[in-house]
GROMACS .gro file of C-alpha atoms in nm:
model
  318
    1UNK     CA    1   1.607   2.568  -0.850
    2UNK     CA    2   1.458   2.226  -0.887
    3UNK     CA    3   1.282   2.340  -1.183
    4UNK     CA    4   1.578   2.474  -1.386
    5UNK     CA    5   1.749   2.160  -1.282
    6UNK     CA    6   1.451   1.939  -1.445
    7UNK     CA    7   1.462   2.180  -1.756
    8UNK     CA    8   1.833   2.129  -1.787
    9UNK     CA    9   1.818   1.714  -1.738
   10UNK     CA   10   1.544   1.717  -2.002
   11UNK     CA   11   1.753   1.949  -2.238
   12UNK     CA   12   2.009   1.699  -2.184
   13UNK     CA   13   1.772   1.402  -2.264
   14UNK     CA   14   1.742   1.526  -2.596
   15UNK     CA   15   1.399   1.758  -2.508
   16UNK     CA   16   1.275   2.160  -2.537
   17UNK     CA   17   1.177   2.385  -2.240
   18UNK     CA   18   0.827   2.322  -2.381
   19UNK     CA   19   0.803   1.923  -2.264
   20UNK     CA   20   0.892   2.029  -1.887
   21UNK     CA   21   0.499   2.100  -1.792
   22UNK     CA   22   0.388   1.744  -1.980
   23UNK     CA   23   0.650   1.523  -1.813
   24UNK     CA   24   0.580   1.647  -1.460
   25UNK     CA   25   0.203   1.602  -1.512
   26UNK     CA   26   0.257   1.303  -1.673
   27UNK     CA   27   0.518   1.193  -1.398
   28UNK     CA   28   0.258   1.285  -1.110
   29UNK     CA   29  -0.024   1.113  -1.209
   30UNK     CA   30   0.184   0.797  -1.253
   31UNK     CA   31   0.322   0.825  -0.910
   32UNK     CA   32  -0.055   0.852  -0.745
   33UNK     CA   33  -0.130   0.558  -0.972
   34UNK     CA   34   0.128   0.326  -0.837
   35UNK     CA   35   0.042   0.459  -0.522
   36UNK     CA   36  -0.296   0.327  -0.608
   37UNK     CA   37  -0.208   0.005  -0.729
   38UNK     CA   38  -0.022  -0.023  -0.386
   39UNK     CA   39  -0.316  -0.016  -0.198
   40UNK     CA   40  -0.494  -0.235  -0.416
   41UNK     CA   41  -0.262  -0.478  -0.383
   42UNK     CA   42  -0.208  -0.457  -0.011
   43UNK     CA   43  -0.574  -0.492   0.042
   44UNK     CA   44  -0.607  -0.798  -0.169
   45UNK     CA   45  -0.265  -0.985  -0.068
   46UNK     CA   46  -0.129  -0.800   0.245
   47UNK     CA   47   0.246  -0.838   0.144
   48UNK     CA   48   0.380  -0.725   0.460
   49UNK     CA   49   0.200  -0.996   0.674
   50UNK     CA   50   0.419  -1.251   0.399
   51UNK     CA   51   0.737  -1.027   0.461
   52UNK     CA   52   0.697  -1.010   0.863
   53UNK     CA   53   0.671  -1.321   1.096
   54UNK     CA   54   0.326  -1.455   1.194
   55UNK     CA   55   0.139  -1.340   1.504
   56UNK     CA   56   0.215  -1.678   1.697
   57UNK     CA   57   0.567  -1.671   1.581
   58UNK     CA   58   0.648  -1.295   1.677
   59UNK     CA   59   0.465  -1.342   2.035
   60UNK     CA   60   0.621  -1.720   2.108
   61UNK     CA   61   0.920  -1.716   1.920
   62UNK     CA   62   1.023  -1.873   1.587
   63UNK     CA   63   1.078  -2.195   1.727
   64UNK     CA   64   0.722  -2.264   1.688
   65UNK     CA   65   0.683  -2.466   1.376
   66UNK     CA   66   0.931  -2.715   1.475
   67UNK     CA   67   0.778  -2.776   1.795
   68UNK     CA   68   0.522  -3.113   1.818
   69UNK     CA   69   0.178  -3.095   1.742
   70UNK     CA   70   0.083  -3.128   2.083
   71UNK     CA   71   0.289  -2.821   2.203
   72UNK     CA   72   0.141  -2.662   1.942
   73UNK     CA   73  -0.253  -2.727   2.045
   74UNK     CA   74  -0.102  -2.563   2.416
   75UNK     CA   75   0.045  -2.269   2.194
   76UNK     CA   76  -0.305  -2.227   2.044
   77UNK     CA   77  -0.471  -2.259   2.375
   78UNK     CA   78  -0.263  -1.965   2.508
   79UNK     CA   79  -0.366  -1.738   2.211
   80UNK     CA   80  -0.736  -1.836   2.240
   81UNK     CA   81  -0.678  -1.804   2.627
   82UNK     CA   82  -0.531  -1.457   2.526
   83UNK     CA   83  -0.787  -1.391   2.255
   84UNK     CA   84  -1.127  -1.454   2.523
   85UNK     CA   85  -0.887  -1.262   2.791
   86UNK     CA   86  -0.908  -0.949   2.573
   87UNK     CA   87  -1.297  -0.973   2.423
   88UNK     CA   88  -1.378  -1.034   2.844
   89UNK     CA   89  -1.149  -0.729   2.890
   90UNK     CA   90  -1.368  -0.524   2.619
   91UNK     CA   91  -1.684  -0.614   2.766
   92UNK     CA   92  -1.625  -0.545   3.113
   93UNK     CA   93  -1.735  -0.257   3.276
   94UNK     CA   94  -1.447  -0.013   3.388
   95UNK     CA   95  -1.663   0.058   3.723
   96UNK     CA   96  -1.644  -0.332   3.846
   97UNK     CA   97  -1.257  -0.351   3.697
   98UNK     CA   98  -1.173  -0.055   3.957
   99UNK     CA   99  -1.370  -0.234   4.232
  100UNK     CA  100  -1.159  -0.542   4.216
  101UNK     CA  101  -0.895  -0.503   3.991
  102UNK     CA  102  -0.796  -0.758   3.738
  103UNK     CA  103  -0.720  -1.039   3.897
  104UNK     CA  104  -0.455  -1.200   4.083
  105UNK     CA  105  -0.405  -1.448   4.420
  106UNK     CA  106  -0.713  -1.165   4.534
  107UNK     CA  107  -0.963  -1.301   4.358
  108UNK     CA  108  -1.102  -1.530   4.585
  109UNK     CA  109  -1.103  -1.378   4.899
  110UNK     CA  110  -1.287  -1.075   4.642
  111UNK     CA  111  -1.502  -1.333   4.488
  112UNK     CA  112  -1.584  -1.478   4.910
  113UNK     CA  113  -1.636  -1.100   5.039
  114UNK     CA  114  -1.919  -1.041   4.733
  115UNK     CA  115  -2.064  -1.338   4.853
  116UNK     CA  116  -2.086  -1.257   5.236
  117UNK     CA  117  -2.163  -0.876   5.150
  118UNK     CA  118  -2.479  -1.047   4.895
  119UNK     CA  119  -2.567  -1.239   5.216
  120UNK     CA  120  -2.541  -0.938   5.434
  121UNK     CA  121  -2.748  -0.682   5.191
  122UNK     CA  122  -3.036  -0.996   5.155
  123UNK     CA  123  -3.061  -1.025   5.504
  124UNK     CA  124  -3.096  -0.630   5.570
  125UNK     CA  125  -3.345  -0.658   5.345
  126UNK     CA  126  -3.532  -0.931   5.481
  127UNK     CA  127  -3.541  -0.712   5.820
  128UNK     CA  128  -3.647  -0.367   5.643
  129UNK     CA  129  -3.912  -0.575   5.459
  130UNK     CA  130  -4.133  -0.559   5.796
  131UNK     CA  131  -4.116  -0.195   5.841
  132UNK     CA  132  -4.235  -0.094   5.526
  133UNK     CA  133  -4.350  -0.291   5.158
  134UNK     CA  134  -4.226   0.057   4.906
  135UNK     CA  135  -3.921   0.060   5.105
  136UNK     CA  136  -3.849  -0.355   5.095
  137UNK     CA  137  -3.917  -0.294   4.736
  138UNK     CA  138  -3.680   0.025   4.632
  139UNK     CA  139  -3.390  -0.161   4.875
  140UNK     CA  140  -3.420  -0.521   4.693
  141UNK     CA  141  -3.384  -0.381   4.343
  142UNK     CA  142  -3.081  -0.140   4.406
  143UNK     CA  143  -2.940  -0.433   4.627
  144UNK     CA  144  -3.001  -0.712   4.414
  145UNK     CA  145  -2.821  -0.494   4.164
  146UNK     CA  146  -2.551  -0.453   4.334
  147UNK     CA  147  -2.492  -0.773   4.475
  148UNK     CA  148  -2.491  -0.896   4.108
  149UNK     CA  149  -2.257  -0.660   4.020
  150UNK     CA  150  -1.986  -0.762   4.319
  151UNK     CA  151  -2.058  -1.145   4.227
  152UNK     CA  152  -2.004  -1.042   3.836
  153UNK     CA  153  -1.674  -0.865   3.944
  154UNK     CA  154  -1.554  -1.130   4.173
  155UNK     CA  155  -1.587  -1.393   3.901
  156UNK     CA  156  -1.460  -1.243   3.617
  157UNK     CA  157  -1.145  -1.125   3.820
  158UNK     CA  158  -1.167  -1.525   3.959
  159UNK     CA  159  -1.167  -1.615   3.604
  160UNK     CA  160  -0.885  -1.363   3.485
  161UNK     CA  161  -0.666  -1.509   3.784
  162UNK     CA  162  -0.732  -1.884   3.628
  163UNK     CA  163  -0.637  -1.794   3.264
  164UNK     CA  164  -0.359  -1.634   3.402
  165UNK     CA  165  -0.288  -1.933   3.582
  166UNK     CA  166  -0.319  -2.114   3.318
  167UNK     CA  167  -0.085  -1.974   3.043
  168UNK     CA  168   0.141  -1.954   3.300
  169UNK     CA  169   0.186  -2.326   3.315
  170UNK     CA  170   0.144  -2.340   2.923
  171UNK     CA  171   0.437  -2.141   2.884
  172UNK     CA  172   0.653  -2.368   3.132
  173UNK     CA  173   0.563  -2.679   2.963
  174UNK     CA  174   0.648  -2.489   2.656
  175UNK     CA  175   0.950  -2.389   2.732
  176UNK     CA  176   0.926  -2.026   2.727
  177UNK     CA  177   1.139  -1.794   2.959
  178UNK     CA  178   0.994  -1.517   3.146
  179UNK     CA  179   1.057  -1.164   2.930
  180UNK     CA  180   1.300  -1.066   3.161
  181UNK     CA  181   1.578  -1.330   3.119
  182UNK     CA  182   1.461  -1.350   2.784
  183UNK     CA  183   1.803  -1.288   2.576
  184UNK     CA  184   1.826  -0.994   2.308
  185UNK     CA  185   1.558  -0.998   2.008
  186UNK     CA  186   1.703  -0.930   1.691
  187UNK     CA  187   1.553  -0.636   1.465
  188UNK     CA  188   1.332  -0.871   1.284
  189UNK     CA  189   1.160  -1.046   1.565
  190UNK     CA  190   1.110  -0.679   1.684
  191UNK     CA  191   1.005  -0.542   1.372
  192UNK     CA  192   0.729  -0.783   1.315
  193UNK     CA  193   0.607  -0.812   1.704
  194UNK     CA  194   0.552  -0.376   1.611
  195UNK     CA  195   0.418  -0.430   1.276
  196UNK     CA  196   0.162  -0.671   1.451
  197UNK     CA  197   0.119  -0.486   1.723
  198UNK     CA  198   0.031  -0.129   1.519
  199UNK     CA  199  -0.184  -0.353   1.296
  200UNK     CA  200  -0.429  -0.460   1.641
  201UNK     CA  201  -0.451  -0.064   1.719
  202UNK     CA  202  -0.539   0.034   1.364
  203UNK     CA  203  -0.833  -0.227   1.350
  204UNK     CA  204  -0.954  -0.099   1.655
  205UNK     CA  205  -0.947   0.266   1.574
  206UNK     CA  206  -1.113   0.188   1.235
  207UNK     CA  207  -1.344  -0.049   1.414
  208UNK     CA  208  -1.407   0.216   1.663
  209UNK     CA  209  -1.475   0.512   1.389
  210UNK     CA  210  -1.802   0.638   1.265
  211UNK     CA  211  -1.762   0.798   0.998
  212UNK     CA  212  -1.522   0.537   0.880
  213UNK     CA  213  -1.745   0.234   0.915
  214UNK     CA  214  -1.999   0.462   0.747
  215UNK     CA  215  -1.761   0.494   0.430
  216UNK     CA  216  -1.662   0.128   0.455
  217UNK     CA  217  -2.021   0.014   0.494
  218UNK     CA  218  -2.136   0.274   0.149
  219UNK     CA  219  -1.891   0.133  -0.032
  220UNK     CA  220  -1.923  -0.254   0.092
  221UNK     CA  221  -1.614  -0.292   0.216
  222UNK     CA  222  -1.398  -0.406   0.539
  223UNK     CA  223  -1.383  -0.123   0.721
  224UNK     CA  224  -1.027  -0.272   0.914
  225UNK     CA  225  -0.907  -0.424   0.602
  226UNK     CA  226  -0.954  -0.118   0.435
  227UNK     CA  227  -0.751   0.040   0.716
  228UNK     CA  228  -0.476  -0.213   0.716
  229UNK     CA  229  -0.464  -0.189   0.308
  230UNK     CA  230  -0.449   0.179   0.353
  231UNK     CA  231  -0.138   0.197   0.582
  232UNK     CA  232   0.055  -0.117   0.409
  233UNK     CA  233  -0.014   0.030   0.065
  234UNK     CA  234   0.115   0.379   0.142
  235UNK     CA  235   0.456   0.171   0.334
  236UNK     CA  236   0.522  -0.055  -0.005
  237UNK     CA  237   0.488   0.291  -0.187
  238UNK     CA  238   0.752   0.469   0.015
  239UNK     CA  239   0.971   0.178   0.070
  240UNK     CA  240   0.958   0.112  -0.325
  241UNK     CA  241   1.033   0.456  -0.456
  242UNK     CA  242   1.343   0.401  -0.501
  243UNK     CA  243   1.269   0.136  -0.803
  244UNK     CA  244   0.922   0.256  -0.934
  245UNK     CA  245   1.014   0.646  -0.972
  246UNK     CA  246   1.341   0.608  -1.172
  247UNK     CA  247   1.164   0.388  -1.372
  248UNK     CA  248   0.873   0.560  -1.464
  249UNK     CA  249   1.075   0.895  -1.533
  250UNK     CA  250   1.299   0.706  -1.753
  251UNK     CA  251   1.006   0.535  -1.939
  252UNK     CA  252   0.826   0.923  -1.985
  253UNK     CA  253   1.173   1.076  -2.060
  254UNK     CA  254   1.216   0.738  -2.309
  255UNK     CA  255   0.860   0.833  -2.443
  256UNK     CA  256   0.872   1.228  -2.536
  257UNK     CA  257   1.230   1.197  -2.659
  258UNK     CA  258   1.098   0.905  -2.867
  259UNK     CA  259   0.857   1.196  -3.027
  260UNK     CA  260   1.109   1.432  -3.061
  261UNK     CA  261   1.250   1.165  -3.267
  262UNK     CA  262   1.013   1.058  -3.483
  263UNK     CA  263   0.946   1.461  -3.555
  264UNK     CA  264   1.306   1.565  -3.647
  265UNK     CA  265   1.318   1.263  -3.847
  266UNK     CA  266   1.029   1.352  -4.051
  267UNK     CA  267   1.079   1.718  -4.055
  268UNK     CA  268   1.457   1.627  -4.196
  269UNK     CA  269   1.312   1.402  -4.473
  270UNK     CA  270   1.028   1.641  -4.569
  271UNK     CA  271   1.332   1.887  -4.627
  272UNK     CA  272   1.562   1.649  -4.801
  273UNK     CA  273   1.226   1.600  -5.042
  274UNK     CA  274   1.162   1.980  -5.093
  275UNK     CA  275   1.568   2.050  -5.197
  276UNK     CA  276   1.532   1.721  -5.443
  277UNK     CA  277   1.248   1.919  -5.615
  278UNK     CA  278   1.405   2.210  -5.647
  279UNK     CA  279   1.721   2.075  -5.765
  280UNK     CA  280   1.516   1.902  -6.058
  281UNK     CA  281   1.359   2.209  -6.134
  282UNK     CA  282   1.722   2.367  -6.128
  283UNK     CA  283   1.842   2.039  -6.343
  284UNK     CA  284   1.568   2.104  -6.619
  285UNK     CA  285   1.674   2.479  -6.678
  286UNK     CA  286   1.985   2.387  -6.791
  287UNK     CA  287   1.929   2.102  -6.933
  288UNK     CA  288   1.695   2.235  -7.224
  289UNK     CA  289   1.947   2.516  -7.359
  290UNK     CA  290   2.150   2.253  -7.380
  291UNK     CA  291   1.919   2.040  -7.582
  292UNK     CA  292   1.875   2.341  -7.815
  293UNK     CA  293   2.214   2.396  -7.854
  294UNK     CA  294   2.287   2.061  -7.979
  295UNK     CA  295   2.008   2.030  -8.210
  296UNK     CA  296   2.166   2.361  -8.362
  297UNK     CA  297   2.509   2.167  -8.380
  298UNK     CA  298   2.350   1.887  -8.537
  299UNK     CA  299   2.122   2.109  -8.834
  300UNK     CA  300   2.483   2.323  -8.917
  301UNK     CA  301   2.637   1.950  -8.969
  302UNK     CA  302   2.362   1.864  -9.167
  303UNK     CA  303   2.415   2.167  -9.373
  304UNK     CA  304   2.749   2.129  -9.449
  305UNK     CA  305   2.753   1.781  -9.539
  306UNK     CA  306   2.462   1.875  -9.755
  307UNK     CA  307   2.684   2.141  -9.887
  308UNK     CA  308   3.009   1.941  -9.948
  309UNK     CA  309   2.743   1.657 -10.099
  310UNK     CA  310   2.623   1.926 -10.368
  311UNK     CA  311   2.994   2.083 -10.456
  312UNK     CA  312   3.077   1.729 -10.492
  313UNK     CA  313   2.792   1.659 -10.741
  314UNK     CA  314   2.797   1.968 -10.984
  315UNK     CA  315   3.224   1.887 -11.033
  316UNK     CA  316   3.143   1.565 -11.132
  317UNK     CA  317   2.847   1.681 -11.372
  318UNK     CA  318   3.126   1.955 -11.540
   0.00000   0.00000   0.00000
């Protein structure tokens, strides 16, 4: 159905049946080209990051660039604050985050009860050391170990519980209201807080993917740039569509009717060229009787005047 309706919008362009196969090849590998060129261009400029708000201004609110520059060194100590919050987060241990949790008004009584447990396991130790040397030597290393591990836990959930602290009271001198008296977000706010947020997930599963880093590393490229190019590229393509596909159609369309052109045109002249040769031809037939006959006109009239002339002459020699 789709294909008797491109064969009849072609007919009606001025084309044959025959230029149906060419335009659609011709029309697909222009739309994976601009697809390509969408990439490309998404991995050099990033449009959408231009379209959508910034990072600070989709987490904090647009207000941000009017605000002082020393609110704005706070603002940037929040994100950095956020930024070491989520690299700590990464590097920690799941084990020690389920032994203490992450963070909160717990944390030092946590970080107070590794300490007196630390004390507790040393001094066992110091009593089991008289019994027996192998034994003193087995129970310091797997209690040293996990002593260090409690401490480790206790401080980075005593450290979690400061930086929470601490953004807290960067977001009161700030300004900023809790998110649940927060009034309605417009779609754009909302769009771009998603758009940044899906961007952070696909860097981490490309940064997280073998065989992609492989790829990316072959072919000297960023692996999460790639990514991001990848998924922005293929959005511009679908969102422009609507412009790029008319367009290119019409300019085929434009192209192959241009031909068709061209080849009437020429066909029509070489015709107009063959019936002016034979008409000549047709011309000179009947022109040359014609010659003939009048040169027979002409020797009859020279004959009689040649005749009267002679009459003429032998009365006057009478």
């Amino acid at each position: 159905m789709v294909g008797q309706r491109l064969t009849n919008y072609l007919q009606s362009c001025g084309l044959e049946a025959e230029d149906v196969p060419k335009v659609a090849a011709i029309f697909l590998g222009a739309k994976y080209c601009a697809w390509a060129a969408s990439v490309a261009v998404a991995v050099r400029y990033q449009p959408l990051r231009r379209v959508f708000l910034s990072r600070r201004e989709a987490l904090f609110g647009s207000g941000v660039a009017a605000r002082t520059f020393s609110e704005r060194k706070r603002l940037w100590l929040v994100e950095a604050l956020d930024m070491a919050r989520r690299r700590q987060g990464q590097g920690q241990s799941e084990p020690l985050r389920r032994t203490v949790g992450l963070g909160g008004p717990g944390a030092s009584a946590s970080l107070t009860r590794a300490k007196g447990t630390a004390t507790a396991i040393l001094k066992r130790l110091r009593s089991k050391a008289k019994t027996s040397r192998s034994s003193l030597a087995n129970g310091l290393a797997s209690g040293w170990a996990t002593a260090r591990d409690r401490y480790h836990a206790a401080n980075y959930s005593w450290k979690l519980a400061g930086w929470q602290l601490l953004r807290t009271q960067e977001r009161q001198k700030l300004g900023m209201v809790p998110a649940r008296h927060r009034e309605p977000i417009s779609w754009y706010p909302w769009t771009s807080a998603k758009y940044w947020q899906l961007s952070d997930k696909l860097e981490a599963s490309a940064g997280s993917n073998r065989a992609w880093s492989m790829l990316t590393k072959w072919l000297n490229l960023n692996s999460k740039g790639l990514a991001l190019g990848l998924a922005e590229g293929t959005i511009l393509f679908k969102f422009t569509v609507p412009v790029h596909m008319p367009l290119m159609l019409f300019t085929i369309v434009s192209f192959f009717r241009h031909r068709r052109w061209v080849a009437a045109e020429t066909t029509a002249a070489l015709e107009e060229d063959d019936v002016k040769a034979q008409g000549g031809q047709v011309t000179e037939s009947f022109e040359e009787p014609s010659r003939m006959l009048g040169s027979t006109r002409n020797a009859a009239r020279d004959i009689s005047y040649l005749g009267r002339w002679g009459l003429a002459f032998w009365q006057e020699v009478e």
